[in-house]
């Protein structure tokens, strides 16, 4: 066998800095398109994207030559720079450190796509915090609560 064959699909999710509502509807679709371009430029594929004002979900295929951590770090840094330089230079847009990334089998991709497409309705009943902690529990990921969400410190 002379070639490498992979199916490296992930459901990735992360929030804005301090979970602020900074993904505004006036540029959300542009941001999603830009993220798709970033992924494409790294030879990956964006299969679905969605979210609400304080977080984003992606279903993406990552090529084997790049780690999922490197891909997501690249997406986050380049997309926040794009918002700050192009869309809203007067607004300080930032993503919160870290992310969640969960493997998705081919057979489960339609379900994950539907979940991502339904974010607006879904978050009428559940907070991002509860959603994210639910993902960690579902995937049996051990964590320390004090490190999951960055807290804003005043004064």
PDB file of C-alpha atoms in Angstrom:
ATOM      1  CA  UNK A   1       0.000   0.000   0.000  1.00  0.00           C
ATOM      2  CA  UNK A   2       1.663   3.207  -1.139  1.00  0.00           C
ATOM      3  CA  UNK A   3      -0.847   5.790   0.060  1.00  0.00           C
ATOM      4  CA  UNK A   4      -2.323   6.877   3.361  1.00  0.00           C
ATOM      5  CA  UNK A   5      -6.092   6.785   3.786  1.00  0.00           C
ATOM      6  CA  UNK A   6      -7.751   8.507   6.702  1.00  0.00           C
ATOM      7  CA  UNK A   7     -11.099   9.691   7.969  1.00  0.00           C
ATOM      8  CA  UNK A   8     -10.202  12.203  10.672  1.00  0.00           C
ATOM      9  CA  UNK A   9     -13.440  13.997  11.430  1.00  0.00           C
ATOM     10  CA  UNK A  10     -13.989  16.115  14.531  1.00  0.00           C
ATOM     11  CA  UNK A  11     -16.780  18.030  16.189  1.00  0.00           C
ATOM     12  CA  UNK A  12     -14.929  21.051  17.565  1.00  0.00           C
ATOM     13  CA  UNK A  13     -16.393  23.674  19.844  1.00  0.00           C
ATOM     14  CA  UNK A  14     -15.023  26.734  21.610  1.00  0.00           C
ATOM     15  CA  UNK A  15     -16.281  29.999  23.011  1.00  0.00           C
ATOM     16  CA  UNK A  16     -15.515  33.649  22.726  1.00  0.00           C
ATOM     17  CA  UNK A  17     -13.312  35.214  25.402  1.00  0.00           C
ATOM     18  CA  UNK A  18     -15.213  35.118  28.707  1.00  0.00           C
ATOM     19  CA  UNK A  19     -18.170  33.773  26.722  1.00  0.00           C
ATOM     20  CA  UNK A  20     -19.121  37.296  25.694  1.00  0.00           C
ATOM     21  CA  UNK A  21     -21.739  37.711  22.963  1.00  0.00           C
ATOM     22  CA  UNK A  22     -19.278  39.058  20.398  1.00  0.00           C
ATOM     23  CA  UNK A  23     -20.131  36.887  17.370  1.00  0.00           C
ATOM     24  CA  UNK A  24     -22.661  39.371  16.111  1.00  0.00           C
ATOM     25  CA  UNK A  25     -25.208  38.513  13.446  1.00  0.00           C
ATOM     26  CA  UNK A  26     -23.953  41.322  11.191  1.00  0.00           C
ATOM     27  CA  UNK A  27     -20.713  39.411  10.486  1.00  0.00           C
ATOM     28  CA  UNK A  28     -21.411  35.833  11.641  1.00  0.00           C
ATOM     29  CA  UNK A  29     -21.839  34.378   8.136  1.00  0.00           C
ATOM     30  CA  UNK A  30     -18.684  36.168   6.928  1.00  0.00           C
ATOM     31  CA  UNK A  31     -16.796  34.716   9.903  1.00  0.00           C
ATOM     32  CA  UNK A  32     -18.055  31.225   9.085  1.00  0.00           C
ATOM     33  CA  UNK A  33     -16.995  31.605   5.447  1.00  0.00           C
ATOM     34  CA  UNK A  34     -13.589  32.868   6.524  1.00  0.00           C
ATOM     35  CA  UNK A  35     -13.144  29.895   8.866  1.00  0.00           C
ATOM     36  CA  UNK A  36     -14.038  27.595   5.957  1.00  0.00           C
ATOM     37  CA  UNK A  37     -11.324  29.249   3.864  1.00  0.00           C
ATOM     38  CA  UNK A  38      -8.756  28.833   6.648  1.00  0.00           C
ATOM     39  CA  UNK A  39      -9.557  25.128   6.873  1.00  0.00           C
ATOM     40  CA  UNK A  40      -9.444  24.707   3.094  1.00  0.00           C
ATOM     41  CA  UNK A  41      -6.030  26.415   2.947  1.00  0.00           C
ATOM     42  CA  UNK A  42      -4.729  23.759   5.367  1.00  0.00           C
ATOM     43  CA  UNK A  43      -6.149  20.974   3.127  1.00  0.00           C
ATOM     44  CA  UNK A  44      -9.018  20.258   5.500  1.00  0.00           C
ATOM     45  CA  UNK A  45     -12.754  20.323   4.876  1.00  0.00           C
ATOM     46  CA  UNK A  46     -15.429  22.236   6.737  1.00  0.00           C
ATOM     47  CA  UNK A  47     -18.489  19.974   6.741  1.00  0.00           C
ATOM     48  CA  UNK A  48     -20.709  22.137   8.961  1.00  0.00           C
ATOM     49  CA  UNK A  49     -20.437  25.278  11.069  1.00  0.00           C
ATOM     50  CA  UNK A  50     -22.837  27.007  13.396  1.00  0.00           C
ATOM     51  CA  UNK A  51     -23.245  28.552  16.766  1.00  0.00           C
ATOM     52  CA  UNK A  52     -24.607  31.564  18.547  1.00  0.00           C
ATOM     53  CA  UNK A  53     -23.193  34.840  19.835  1.00  0.00           C
ATOM     54  CA  UNK A  54     -20.826  33.295  22.409  1.00  0.00           C
ATOM     55  CA  UNK A  55     -19.492  30.118  20.782  1.00  0.00           C
ATOM     56  CA  UNK A  56     -18.977  28.168  17.582  1.00  0.00           C
ATOM     57  CA  UNK A  57     -19.315  24.517  16.542  1.00  0.00           C
ATOM     58  CA  UNK A  58     -17.488  22.981  13.597  1.00  0.00           C
ATOM     59  CA  UNK A  59     -17.676  19.587  11.968  1.00  0.00           C
ATOM     60  CA  UNK A  60     -14.421  19.334  10.093  1.00  0.00           C
ATOM     61  CA  UNK A  61     -12.135  16.843   8.431  1.00  0.00           C
ATOM     62  CA  UNK A  62      -8.474  17.327   9.290  1.00  0.00           C
ATOM     63  CA  UNK A  63      -5.689  16.018   7.039  1.00  0.00           C
ATOM     64  CA  UNK A  64      -3.262  13.563   8.677  1.00  0.00           C
ATOM     65  CA  UNK A  65      -0.298  15.894   8.166  1.00  0.00           C
ATOM     66  CA  UNK A  66      -1.578  18.338  10.805  1.00  0.00           C
ATOM     67  CA  UNK A  67      -2.671  17.658  14.374  1.00  0.00           C
ATOM     68  CA  UNK A  68      -6.165  18.661  15.425  1.00  0.00           C
ATOM     69  CA  UNK A  69      -4.616  20.990  18.032  1.00  0.00           C
ATOM     70  CA  UNK A  70      -2.520  22.756  15.404  1.00  0.00           C
ATOM     71  CA  UNK A  71      -5.490  23.047  13.037  1.00  0.00           C
ATOM     72  CA  UNK A  72      -7.789  24.531  15.675  1.00  0.00           C
ATOM     73  CA  UNK A  73      -5.127  26.885  17.003  1.00  0.00           C
ATOM     74  CA  UNK A  74      -4.548  28.090  13.423  1.00  0.00           C
ATOM     75  CA  UNK A  75      -8.296  28.579  12.847  1.00  0.00           C
ATOM     76  CA  UNK A  76      -8.763  30.486  16.098  1.00  0.00           C
ATOM     77  CA  UNK A  77      -5.765  32.789  15.715  1.00  0.00           C
ATOM     78  CA  UNK A  78      -6.421  33.613  12.070  1.00  0.00           C
ATOM     79  CA  UNK A  79     -10.166  34.120  12.456  1.00  0.00           C
ATOM     80  CA  UNK A  80      -9.813  36.439  15.462  1.00  0.00           C
ATOM     81  CA  UNK A  81      -7.131  38.434  13.632  1.00  0.00           C
ATOM     82  CA  UNK A  82      -9.440  38.695  10.617  1.00  0.00           C
ATOM     83  CA  UNK A  83     -12.324  40.034  12.729  1.00  0.00           C
ATOM     84  CA  UNK A  84     -10.047  42.549  14.464  1.00  0.00           C
ATOM     85  CA  UNK A  85      -8.359  43.754  11.268  1.00  0.00           C
ATOM     86  CA  UNK A  86     -11.144  43.550   8.702  1.00  0.00           C
ATOM     87  CA  UNK A  87     -14.630  43.357  10.114  1.00  0.00           C
ATOM     88  CA  UNK A  88     -14.564  45.366  13.327  1.00  0.00           C
ATOM     89  CA  UNK A  89     -11.196  47.032  14.010  1.00  0.00           C
ATOM     90  CA  UNK A  90     -12.770  49.040  16.845  1.00  0.00           C
ATOM     91  CA  UNK A  91     -13.916  45.869  18.646  1.00  0.00           C
ATOM     92  CA  UNK A  92     -11.466  43.610  20.482  1.00  0.00           C
ATOM     93  CA  UNK A  93     -12.596  40.158  19.377  1.00  0.00           C
ATOM     94  CA  UNK A  94     -10.967  37.106  20.939  1.00  0.00           C
ATOM     95  CA  UNK A  95     -11.579  33.424  21.452  1.00  0.00           C
ATOM     96  CA  UNK A  96     -11.257  31.840  24.881  1.00  0.00           C
ATOM     97  CA  UNK A  97      -8.137  29.657  25.296  1.00  0.00           C
ATOM     98  CA  UNK A  98      -8.658  25.975  24.616  1.00  0.00           C
ATOM     99  CA  UNK A  99     -11.356  24.032  22.816  1.00  0.00           C
ATOM    100  CA  UNK A 100     -13.241  20.779  22.790  1.00  0.00           C
ATOM    101  CA  UNK A 101     -12.662  18.327  19.939  1.00  0.00           C
ATOM    102  CA  UNK A 102     -14.500  15.044  19.698  1.00  0.00           C
ATOM    103  CA  UNK A 103     -14.037  12.369  17.047  1.00  0.00           C
ATOM    104  CA  UNK A 104     -17.028  11.659  14.820  1.00  0.00           C
ATOM    105  CA  UNK A 105     -17.485   8.457  12.842  1.00  0.00           C
ATOM    106  CA  UNK A 106     -18.806   8.671   9.291  1.00  0.00           C
ATOM    107  CA  UNK A 107     -22.139   7.153  10.347  1.00  0.00           C
ATOM    108  CA  UNK A 108     -22.678   9.848  13.021  1.00  0.00           C
ATOM    109  CA  UNK A 109     -21.857  12.848  10.819  1.00  0.00           C
ATOM    110  CA  UNK A 110     -25.481  13.544   9.752  1.00  0.00           C
ATOM    111  CA  UNK A 111     -26.557  13.686  13.416  1.00  0.00           C
ATOM    112  CA  UNK A 112     -23.731  16.069  14.323  1.00  0.00           C
ATOM    113  CA  UNK A 113     -24.519  18.248  11.303  1.00  0.00           C
ATOM    114  CA  UNK A 114     -28.135  18.510  12.431  1.00  0.00           C
ATOM    115  CA  UNK A 115     -27.057  19.343  15.963  1.00  0.00           C
ATOM    116  CA  UNK A 116     -24.798  22.139  14.705  1.00  0.00           C
ATOM    117  CA  UNK A 117     -27.483  23.519  12.385  1.00  0.00           C
ATOM    118  CA  UNK A 118     -29.949  23.696  15.278  1.00  0.00           C
ATOM    119  CA  UNK A 119     -27.842  25.801  17.659  1.00  0.00           C
ATOM    120  CA  UNK A 120     -30.244  28.752  17.922  1.00  0.00           C
ATOM    121  CA  UNK A 121     -33.125  26.526  19.057  1.00  0.00           C
ATOM    122  CA  UNK A 122     -30.919  24.293  21.178  1.00  0.00           C
ATOM    123  CA  UNK A 123     -29.628  27.203  23.251  1.00  0.00           C
ATOM    124  CA  UNK A 124     -33.106  28.342  24.145  1.00  0.00           C
ATOM    125  CA  UNK A 125     -33.030  25.479  26.653  1.00  0.00           C
ATOM    126  CA  UNK A 126     -29.376  25.016  27.638  1.00  0.00           C
ATOM    127  CA  UNK A 127     -26.404  27.278  28.316  1.00  0.00           C
ATOM    128  CA  UNK A 128     -23.071  26.880  26.552  1.00  0.00           C
ATOM    129  CA  UNK A 129     -21.510  25.950  29.897  1.00  0.00           C
ATOM    130  CA  UNK A 130     -23.955  23.085  30.434  1.00  0.00           C
ATOM    131  CA  UNK A 131     -23.651  22.001  26.808  1.00  0.00           C
ATOM    132  CA  UNK A 132     -19.842  21.868  26.960  1.00  0.00           C
ATOM    133  CA  UNK A 133     -19.763  20.056  30.311  1.00  0.00           C
ATOM    134  CA  UNK A 134     -22.258  17.595  28.812  1.00  0.00           C
ATOM    135  CA  UNK A 135     -19.881  16.902  25.925  1.00  0.00           C
ATOM    136  CA  UNK A 136     -17.057  16.224  28.365  1.00  0.00           C
ATOM    137  CA  UNK A 137     -19.253  13.830  30.343  1.00  0.00           C
ATOM    138  CA  UNK A 138     -20.586  12.075  27.237  1.00  0.00           C
ATOM    139  CA  UNK A 139     -17.041  11.463  25.997  1.00  0.00           C
ATOM    140  CA  UNK A 140     -15.857  10.485  29.496  1.00  0.00           C
ATOM    141  CA  UNK A 141     -13.222  13.226  29.551  1.00  0.00           C
ATOM    142  CA  UNK A 142     -11.812  13.929  33.005  1.00  0.00           C
ATOM    143  CA  UNK A 143     -11.412  17.620  33.816  1.00  0.00           C
ATOM    144  CA  UNK A 144     -10.886  20.060  36.645  1.00  0.00           C
ATOM    145  CA  UNK A 145     -13.754  22.602  36.735  1.00  0.00           C
ATOM    146  CA  UNK A 146     -11.437  25.474  37.608  1.00  0.00           C
ATOM    147  CA  UNK A 147      -9.656  25.097  34.243  1.00  0.00           C
ATOM    148  CA  UNK A 148     -12.601  24.567  31.902  1.00  0.00           C
ATOM    149  CA  UNK A 149     -13.764  28.179  31.595  1.00  0.00           C
ATOM    150  CA  UNK A 150     -11.603  31.240  31.893  1.00  0.00           C
ATOM    151  CA  UNK A 151     -13.067  33.739  34.342  1.00  0.00           C
ATOM    152  CA  UNK A 152     -12.952  37.479  33.915  1.00  0.00           C
ATOM    153  CA  UNK A 153     -11.349  39.252  36.861  1.00  0.00           C
ATOM    154  CA  UNK A 154     -12.418  42.772  37.685  1.00  0.00           C
ATOM    155  CA  UNK A 155     -10.526  45.451  39.613  1.00  0.00           C
TER     156      UNK A 155
END
